[in-house]
PDB file of C-alpha atoms and ligand atoms in Angstrom:
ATOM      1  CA  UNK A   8      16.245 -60.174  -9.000  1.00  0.00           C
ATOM      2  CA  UNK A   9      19.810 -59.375  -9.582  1.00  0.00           C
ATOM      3  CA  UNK A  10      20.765 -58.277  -6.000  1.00  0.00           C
ATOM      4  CA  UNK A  11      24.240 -56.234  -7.054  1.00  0.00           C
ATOM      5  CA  UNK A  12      24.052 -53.593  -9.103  1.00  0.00           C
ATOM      6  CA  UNK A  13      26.774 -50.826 -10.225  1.00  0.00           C
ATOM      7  CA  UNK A  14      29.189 -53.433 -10.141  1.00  0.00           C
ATOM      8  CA  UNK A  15      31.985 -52.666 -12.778  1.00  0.00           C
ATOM      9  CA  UNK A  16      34.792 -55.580 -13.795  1.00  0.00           C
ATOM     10  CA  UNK A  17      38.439 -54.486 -12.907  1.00  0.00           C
ATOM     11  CA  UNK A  18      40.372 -56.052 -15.631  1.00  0.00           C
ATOM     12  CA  UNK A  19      43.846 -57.290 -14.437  1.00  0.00           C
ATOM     13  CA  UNK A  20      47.856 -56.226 -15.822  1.00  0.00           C
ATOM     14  CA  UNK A  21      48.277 -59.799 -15.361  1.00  0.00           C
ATOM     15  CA  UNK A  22      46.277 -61.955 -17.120  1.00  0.00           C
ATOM     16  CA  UNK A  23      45.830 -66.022 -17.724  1.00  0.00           C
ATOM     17  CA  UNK A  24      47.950 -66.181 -20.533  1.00  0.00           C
ATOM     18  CA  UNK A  25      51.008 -64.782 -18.562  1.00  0.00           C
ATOM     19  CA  UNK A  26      50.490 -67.209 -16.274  1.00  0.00           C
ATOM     20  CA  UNK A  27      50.388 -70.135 -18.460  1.00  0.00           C
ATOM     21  CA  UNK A  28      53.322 -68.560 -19.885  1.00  0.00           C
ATOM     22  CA  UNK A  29      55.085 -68.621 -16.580  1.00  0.00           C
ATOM     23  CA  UNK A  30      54.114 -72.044 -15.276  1.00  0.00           C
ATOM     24  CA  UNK A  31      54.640 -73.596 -18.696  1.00  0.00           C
ATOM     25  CA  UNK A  32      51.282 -75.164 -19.051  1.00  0.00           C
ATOM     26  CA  UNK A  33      47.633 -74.152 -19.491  1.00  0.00           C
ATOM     27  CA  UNK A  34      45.339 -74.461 -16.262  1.00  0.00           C
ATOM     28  CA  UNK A  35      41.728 -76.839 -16.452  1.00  0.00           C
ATOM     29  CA  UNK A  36      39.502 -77.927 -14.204  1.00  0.00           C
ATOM     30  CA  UNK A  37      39.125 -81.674 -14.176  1.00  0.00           C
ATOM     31  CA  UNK A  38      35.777 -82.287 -12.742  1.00  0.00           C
ATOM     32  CA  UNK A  39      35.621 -85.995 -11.405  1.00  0.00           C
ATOM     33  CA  UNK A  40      31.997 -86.666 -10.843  1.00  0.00           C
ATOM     34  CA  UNK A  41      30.548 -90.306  -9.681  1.00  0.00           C
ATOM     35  CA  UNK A  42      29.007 -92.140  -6.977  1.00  0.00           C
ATOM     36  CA  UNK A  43      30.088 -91.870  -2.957  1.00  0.00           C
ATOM     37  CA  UNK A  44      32.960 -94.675  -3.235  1.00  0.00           C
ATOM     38  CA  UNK A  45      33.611 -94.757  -6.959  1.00  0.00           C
ATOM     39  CA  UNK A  46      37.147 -93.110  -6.782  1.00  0.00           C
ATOM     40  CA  UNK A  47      36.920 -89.568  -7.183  1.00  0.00           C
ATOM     41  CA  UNK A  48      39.206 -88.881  -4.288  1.00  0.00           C
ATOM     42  CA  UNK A  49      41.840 -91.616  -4.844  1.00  0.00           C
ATOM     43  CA  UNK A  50      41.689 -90.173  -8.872  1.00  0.00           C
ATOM     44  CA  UNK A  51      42.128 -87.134  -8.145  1.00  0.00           C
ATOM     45  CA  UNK A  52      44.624 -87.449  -5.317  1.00  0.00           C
ATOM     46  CA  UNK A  53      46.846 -89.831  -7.128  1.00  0.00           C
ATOM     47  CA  UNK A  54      46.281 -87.400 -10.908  1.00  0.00           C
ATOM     48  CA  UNK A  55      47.468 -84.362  -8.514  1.00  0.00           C
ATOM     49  CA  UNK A  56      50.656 -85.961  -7.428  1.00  0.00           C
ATOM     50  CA  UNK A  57      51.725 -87.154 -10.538  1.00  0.00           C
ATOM     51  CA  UNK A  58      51.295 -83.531 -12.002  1.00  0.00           C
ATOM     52  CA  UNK A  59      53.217 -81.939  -9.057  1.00  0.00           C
ATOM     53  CA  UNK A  60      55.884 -84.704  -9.732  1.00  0.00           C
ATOM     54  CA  UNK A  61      56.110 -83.227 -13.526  1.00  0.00           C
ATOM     55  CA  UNK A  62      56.151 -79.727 -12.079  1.00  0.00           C
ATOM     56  CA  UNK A  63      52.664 -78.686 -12.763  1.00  0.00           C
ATOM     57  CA  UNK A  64      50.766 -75.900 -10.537  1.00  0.00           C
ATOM     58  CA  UNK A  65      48.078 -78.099  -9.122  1.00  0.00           C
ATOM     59  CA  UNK A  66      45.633 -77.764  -6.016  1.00  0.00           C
ATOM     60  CA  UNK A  67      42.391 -80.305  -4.999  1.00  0.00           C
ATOM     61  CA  UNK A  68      38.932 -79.449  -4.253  1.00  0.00           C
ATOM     62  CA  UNK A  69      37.172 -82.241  -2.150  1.00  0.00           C
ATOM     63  CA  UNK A  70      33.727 -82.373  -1.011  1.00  0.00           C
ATOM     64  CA  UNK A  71      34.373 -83.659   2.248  1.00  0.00           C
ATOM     65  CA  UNK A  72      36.896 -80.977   2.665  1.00  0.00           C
ATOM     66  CA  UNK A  73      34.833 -78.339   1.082  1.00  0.00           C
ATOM     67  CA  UNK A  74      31.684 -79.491   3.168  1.00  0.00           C
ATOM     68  CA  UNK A  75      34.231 -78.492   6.168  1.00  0.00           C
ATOM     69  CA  UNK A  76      34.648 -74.884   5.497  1.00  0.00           C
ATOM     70  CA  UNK A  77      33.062 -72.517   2.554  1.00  0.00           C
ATOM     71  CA  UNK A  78      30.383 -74.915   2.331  1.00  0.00           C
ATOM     72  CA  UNK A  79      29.352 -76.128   5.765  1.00  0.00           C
ATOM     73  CA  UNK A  80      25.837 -74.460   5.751  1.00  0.00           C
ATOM     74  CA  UNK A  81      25.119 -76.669   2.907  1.00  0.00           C
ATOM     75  CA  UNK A  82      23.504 -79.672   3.609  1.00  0.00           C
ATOM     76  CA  UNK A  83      22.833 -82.754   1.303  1.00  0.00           C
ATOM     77  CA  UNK A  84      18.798 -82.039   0.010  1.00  0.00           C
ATOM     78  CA  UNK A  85      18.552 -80.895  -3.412  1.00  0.00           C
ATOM     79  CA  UNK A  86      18.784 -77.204  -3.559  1.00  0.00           C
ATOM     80  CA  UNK A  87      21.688 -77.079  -1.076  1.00  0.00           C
ATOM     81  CA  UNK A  88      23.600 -79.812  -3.698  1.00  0.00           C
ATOM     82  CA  UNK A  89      22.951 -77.346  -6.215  1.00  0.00           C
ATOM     83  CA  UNK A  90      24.528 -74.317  -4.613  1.00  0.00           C
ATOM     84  CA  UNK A  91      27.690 -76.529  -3.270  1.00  0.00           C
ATOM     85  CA  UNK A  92      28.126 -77.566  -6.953  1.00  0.00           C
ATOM     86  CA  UNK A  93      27.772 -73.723  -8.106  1.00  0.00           C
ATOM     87  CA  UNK A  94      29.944 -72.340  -5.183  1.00  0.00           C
ATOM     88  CA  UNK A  95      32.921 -74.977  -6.203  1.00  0.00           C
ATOM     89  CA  UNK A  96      32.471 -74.257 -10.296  1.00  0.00           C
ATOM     90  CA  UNK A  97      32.988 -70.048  -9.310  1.00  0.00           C
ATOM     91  CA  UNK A  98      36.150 -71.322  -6.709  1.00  0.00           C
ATOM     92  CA  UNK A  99      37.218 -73.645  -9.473  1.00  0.00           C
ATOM     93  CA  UNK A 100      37.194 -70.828 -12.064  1.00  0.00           C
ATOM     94  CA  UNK A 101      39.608 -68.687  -9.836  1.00  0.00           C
ATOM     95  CA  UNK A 102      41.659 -71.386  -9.558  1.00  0.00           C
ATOM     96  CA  UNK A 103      41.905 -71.817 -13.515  1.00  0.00           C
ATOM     97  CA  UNK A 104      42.234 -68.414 -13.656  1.00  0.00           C
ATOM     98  CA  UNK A 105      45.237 -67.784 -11.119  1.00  0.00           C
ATOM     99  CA  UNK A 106      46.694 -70.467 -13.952  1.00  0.00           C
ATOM    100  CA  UNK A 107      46.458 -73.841 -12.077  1.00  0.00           C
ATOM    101  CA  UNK A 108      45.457 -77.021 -12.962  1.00  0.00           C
ATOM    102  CA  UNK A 109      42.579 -78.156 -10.776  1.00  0.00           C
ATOM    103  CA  UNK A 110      41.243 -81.670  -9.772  1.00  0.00           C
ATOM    104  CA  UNK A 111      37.540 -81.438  -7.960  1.00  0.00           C
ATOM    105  CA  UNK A 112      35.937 -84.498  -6.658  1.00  0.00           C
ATOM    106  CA  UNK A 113      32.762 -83.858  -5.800  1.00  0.00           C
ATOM    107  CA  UNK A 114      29.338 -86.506  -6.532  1.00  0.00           C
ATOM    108  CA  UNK A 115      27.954 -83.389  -8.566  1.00  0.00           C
ATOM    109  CA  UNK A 116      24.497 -85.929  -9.031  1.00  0.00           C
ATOM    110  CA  UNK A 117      22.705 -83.483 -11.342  1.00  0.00           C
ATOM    111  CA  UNK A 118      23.678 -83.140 -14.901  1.00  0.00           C
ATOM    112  CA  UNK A 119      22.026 -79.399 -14.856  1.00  0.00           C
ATOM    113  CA  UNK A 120      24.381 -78.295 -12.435  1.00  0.00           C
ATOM    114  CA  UNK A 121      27.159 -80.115 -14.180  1.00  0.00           C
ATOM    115  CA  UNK A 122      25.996 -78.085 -17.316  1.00  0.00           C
ATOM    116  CA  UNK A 123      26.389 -74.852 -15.577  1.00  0.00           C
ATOM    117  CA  UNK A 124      29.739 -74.938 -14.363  1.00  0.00           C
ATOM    118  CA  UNK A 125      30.569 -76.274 -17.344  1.00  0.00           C
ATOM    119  CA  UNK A 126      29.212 -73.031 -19.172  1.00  0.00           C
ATOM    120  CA  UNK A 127      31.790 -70.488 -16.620  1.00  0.00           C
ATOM    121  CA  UNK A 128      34.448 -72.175 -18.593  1.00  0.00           C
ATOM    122  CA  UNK A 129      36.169 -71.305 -21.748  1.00  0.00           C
ATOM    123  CA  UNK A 130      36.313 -74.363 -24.173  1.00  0.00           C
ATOM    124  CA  UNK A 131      38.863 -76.976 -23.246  1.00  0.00           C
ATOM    125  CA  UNK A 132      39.237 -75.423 -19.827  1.00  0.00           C
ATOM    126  CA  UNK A 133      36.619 -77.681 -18.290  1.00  0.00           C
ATOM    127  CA  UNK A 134      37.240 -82.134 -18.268  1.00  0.00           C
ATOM    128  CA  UNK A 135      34.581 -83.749 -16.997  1.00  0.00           C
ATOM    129  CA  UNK A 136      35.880 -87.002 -15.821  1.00  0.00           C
ATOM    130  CA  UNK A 137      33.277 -89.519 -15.232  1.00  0.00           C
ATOM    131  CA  UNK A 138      33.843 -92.172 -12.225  1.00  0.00           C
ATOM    132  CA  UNK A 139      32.122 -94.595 -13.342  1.00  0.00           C
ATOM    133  CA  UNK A 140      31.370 -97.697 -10.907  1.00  0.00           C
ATOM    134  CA  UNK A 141      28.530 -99.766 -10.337  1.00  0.00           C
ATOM    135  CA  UNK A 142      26.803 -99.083  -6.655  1.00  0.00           C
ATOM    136  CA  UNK A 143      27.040-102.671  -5.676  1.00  0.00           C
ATOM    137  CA  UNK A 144      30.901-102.333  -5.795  1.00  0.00           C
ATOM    138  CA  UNK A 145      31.244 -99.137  -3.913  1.00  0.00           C
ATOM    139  CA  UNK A 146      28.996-100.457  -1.818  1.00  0.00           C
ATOM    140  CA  UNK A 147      31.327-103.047  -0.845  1.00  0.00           C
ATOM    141  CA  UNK A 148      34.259-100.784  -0.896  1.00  0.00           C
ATOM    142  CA  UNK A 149      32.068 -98.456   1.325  1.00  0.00           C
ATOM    143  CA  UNK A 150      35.448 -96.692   2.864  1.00  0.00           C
ATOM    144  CA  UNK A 151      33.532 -94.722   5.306  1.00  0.00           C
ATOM    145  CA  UNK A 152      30.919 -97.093   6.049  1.00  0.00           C
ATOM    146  CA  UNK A 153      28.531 -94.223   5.027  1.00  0.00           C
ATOM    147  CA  UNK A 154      26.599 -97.023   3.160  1.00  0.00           C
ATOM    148  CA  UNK A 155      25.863 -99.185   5.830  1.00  0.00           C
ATOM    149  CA  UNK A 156      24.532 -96.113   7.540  1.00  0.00           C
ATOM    150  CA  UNK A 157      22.404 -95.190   4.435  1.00  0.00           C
ATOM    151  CA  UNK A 158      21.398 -98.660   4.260  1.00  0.00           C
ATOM    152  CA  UNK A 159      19.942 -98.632   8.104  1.00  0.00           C
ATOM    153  CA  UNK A 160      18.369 -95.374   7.545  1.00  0.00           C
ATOM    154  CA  UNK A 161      20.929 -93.404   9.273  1.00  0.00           C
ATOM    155  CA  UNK A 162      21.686 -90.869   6.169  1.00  0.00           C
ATOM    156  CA  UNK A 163      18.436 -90.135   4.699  1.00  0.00           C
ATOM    157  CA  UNK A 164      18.951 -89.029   1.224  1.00  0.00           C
ATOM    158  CA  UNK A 165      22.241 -90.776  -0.115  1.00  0.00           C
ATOM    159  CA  UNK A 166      23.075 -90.490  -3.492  1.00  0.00           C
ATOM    160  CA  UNK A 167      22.296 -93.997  -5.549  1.00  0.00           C
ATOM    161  CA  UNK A 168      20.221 -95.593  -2.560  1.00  0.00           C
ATOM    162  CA  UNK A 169      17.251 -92.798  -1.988  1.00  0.00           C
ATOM    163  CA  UNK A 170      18.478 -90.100  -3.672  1.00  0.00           C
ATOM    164  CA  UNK A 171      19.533 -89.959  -8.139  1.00  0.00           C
ATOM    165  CA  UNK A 172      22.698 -89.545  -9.318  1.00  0.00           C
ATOM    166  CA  UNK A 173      22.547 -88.559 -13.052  1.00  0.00           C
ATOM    167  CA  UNK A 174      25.441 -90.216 -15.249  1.00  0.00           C
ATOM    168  CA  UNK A 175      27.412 -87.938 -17.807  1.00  0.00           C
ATOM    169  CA  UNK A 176      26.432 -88.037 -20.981  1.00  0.00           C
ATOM    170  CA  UNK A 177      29.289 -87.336 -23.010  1.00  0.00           C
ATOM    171  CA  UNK A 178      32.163 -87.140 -20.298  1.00  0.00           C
ATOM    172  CA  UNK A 179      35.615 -86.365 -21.715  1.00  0.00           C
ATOM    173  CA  UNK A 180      37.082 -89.031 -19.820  1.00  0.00           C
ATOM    174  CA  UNK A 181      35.487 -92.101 -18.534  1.00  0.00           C
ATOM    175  CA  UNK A 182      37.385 -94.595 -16.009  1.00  0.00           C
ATOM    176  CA  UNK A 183      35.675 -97.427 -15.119  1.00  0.00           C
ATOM    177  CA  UNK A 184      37.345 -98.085 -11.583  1.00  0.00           C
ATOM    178  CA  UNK A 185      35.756-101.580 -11.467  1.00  0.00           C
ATOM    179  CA  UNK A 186      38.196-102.672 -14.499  1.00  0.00           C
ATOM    180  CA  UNK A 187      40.904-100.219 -14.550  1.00  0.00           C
ATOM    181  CA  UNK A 188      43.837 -99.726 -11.616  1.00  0.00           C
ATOM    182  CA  UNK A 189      44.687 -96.555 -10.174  1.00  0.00           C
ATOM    183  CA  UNK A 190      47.950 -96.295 -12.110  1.00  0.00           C
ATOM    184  CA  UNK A 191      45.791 -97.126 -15.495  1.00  0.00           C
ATOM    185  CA  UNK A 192      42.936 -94.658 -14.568  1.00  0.00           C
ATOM    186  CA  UNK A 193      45.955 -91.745 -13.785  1.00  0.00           C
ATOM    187  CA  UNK A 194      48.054 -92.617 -16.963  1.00  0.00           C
ATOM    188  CA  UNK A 195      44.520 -92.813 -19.289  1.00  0.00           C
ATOM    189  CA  UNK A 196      44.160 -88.772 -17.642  1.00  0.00           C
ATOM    190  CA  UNK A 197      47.582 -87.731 -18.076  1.00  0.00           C
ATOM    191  CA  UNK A 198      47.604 -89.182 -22.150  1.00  0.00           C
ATOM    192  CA  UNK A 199      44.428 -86.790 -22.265  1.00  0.00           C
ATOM    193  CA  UNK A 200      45.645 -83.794 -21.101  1.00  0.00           C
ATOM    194  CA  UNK A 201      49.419 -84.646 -23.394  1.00  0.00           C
ATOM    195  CA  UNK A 202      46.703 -85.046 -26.499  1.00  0.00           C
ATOM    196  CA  UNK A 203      44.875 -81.853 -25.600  1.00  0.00           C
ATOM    197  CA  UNK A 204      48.584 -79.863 -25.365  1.00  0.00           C
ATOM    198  CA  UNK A 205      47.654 -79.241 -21.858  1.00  0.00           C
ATOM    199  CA  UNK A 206      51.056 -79.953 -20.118  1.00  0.00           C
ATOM    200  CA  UNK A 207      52.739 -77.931 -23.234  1.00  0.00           C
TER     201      UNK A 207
HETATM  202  N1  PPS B  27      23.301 -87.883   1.729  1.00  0.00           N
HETATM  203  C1  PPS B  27      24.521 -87.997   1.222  1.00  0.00           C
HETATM  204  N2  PPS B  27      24.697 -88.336  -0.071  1.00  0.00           N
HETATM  205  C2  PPS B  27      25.937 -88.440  -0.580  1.00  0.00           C
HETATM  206  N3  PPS B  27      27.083 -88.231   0.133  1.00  0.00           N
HETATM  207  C3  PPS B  27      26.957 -87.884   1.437  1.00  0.00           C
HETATM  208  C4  PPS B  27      25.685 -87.767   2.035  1.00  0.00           C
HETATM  209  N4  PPS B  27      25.864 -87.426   3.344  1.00  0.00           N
HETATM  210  C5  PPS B  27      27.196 -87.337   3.535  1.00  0.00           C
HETATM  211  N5  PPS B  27      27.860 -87.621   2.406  1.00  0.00           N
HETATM  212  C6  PPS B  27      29.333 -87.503   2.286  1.00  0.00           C
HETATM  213  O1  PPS B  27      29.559 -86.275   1.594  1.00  0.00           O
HETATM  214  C7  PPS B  27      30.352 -86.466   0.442  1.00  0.00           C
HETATM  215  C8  PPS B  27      29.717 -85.863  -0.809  1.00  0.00           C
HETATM  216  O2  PPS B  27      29.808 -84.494  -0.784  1.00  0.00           O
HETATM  217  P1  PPS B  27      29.695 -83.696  -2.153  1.00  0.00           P
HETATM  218  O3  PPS B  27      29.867 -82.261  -1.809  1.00  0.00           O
HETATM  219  O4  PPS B  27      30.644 -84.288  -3.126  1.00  0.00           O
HETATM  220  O5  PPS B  27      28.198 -84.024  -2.621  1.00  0.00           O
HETATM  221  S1  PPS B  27      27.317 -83.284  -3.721  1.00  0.00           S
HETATM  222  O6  PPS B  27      28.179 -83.071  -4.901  1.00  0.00           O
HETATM  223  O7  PPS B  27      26.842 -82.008  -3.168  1.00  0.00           O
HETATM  224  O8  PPS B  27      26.196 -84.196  -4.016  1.00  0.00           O
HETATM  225  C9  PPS B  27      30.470 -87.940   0.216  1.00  0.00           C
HETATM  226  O9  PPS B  27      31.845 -88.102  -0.080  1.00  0.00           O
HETATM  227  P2  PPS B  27      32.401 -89.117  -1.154  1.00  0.00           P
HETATM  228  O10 PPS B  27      32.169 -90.440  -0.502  1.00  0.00           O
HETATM  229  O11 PPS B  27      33.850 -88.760  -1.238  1.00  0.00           O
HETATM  230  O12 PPS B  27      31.688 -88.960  -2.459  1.00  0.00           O
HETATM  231  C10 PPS B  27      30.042 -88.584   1.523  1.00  0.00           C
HETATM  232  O13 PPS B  27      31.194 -88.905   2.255  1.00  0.00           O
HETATM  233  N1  ADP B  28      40.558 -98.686  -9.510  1.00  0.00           N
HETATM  234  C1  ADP B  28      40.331 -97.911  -8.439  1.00  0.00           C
HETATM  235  N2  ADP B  28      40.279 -96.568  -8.582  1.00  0.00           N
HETATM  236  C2  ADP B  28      40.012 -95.781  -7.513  1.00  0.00           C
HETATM  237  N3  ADP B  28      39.788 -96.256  -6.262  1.00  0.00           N
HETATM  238  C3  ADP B  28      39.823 -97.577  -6.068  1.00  0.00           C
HETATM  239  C4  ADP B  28      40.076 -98.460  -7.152  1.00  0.00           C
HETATM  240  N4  ADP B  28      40.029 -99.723  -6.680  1.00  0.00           N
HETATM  241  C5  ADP B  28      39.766 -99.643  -5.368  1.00  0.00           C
HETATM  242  N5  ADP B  28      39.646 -98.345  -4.979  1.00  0.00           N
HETATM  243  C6  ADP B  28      39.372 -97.926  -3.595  1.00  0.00           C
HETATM  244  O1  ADP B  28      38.035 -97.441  -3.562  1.00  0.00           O
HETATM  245  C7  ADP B  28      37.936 -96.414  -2.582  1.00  0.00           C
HETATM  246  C8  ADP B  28      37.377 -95.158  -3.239  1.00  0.00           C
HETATM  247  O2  ADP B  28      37.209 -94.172  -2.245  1.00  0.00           O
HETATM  248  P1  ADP B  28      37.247 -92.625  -2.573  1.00  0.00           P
HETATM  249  O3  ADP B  28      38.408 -92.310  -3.457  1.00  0.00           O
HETATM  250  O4  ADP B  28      37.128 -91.906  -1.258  1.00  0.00           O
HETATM  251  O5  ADP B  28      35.912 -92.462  -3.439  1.00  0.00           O
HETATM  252  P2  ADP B  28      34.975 -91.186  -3.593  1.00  0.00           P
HETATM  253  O6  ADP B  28      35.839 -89.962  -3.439  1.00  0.00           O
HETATM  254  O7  ADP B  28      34.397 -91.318  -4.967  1.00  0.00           O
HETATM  255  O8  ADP B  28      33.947 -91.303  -2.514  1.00  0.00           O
HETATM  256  C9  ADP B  28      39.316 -96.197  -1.993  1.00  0.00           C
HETATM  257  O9  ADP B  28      39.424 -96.931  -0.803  1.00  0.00           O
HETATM  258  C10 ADP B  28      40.225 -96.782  -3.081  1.00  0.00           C
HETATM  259  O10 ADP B  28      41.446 -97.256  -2.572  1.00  0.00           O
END
């Protein structure tokens, strides 16, 4: 049941283009998906900075941050995933729309829900970036020890150990943070969004 009706869209003076226009670049979303550990936040974080460094209107969305405010009723089961994943794809979409470029690290396990935010974009707009790194390594990395609680049954439901996460298909980017460095990993996004005439 659709539950708002008579709702009309205001369209804006000021629209996407101008911004782009004003900030000198075009605003994405780069969607950095992977296991708890992998590197999304260190990716992001470092892919951020080196943006703001080039003058770039940037912001991060972070799942632990997220989980803090907007989405704290959410917990971790299945449904609750899903709406955290469709809540950050409609705040990620103003973002790209007030002309920014966005990095979101979330675990986003579910390729459906992937698929949806994905479809609020406008082609180009949204870079999946996939973290890729195998569990045993973030395991040992495991820079909240949230694995060693998993592992004792203190987090039921952790993403890799009892609970799936399902790797992108056909990602835009792929890092593998077991072989590539952080500096590697930020230059390999940075050469994408150049080739893309992103930053232009
Ligand atoms: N059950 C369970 N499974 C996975 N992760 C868990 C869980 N409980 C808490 N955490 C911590 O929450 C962070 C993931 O939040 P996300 O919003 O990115 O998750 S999701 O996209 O809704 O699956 C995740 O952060 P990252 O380690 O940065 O990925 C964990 O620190
Ligand atoms: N090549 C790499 N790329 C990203 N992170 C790395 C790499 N090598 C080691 N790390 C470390 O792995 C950890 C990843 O943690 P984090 O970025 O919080 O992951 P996630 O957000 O996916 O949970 C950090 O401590 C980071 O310093």
């Amino acid at each position: 049941m659709k539950l708002s009706n008579n709702i009309i869209w205001h369209y804006m003076t000021v629209t996407k283009k101008n911004r782009h226009d004003l900030n000198g670049h075009k605003s994405c979303v780069l969607w950095f998906t992977g296991l708890s550990g992998s590197g999304k936040s260190t990716l992001a974080n470092a892919v951020d900075y080196a943006l703001f460094q080039q003058n770039c209107r940037t912001y991060v969305l972070d799942g632990d941050n997220i989980r803090h405010g907007l989405n704290s009723d959410l917990s971790f089961e299945e449904k609750d995933r899903k709406e955290n994943i469709r809540r950050i794809g409609e705040v990620a979409k103003l973002f790209v729309d007030s002309g920014i470029i966005v990095s979101s690290a979330f675990i986003s396990p579910f390729r459906d829900d992937r698929q949806l935010v994905r479809n609020m974009f406008e082609k180009n707009e949204f870079i999946e970036v996939f973290v890729d790194c195998p569990i045993q390594v973030c395991e040992n990395r495991d820079p909240k020890g949230l694995y060693k609680k998993a592992r004792s049954g203190m987090i039921p439901g952790f993403t890799g150990i009892d609970s799936p996460y399902e790797k992108p298909n056909h990602p835009e980017i792929l890092i593998d943070t077991k072989q590539m460095t952080i500096e590697q990993s930020v230059q390999k996004i940075m050469d994408y969004l150049n080739e893309k005439q992103i930053l232009s």
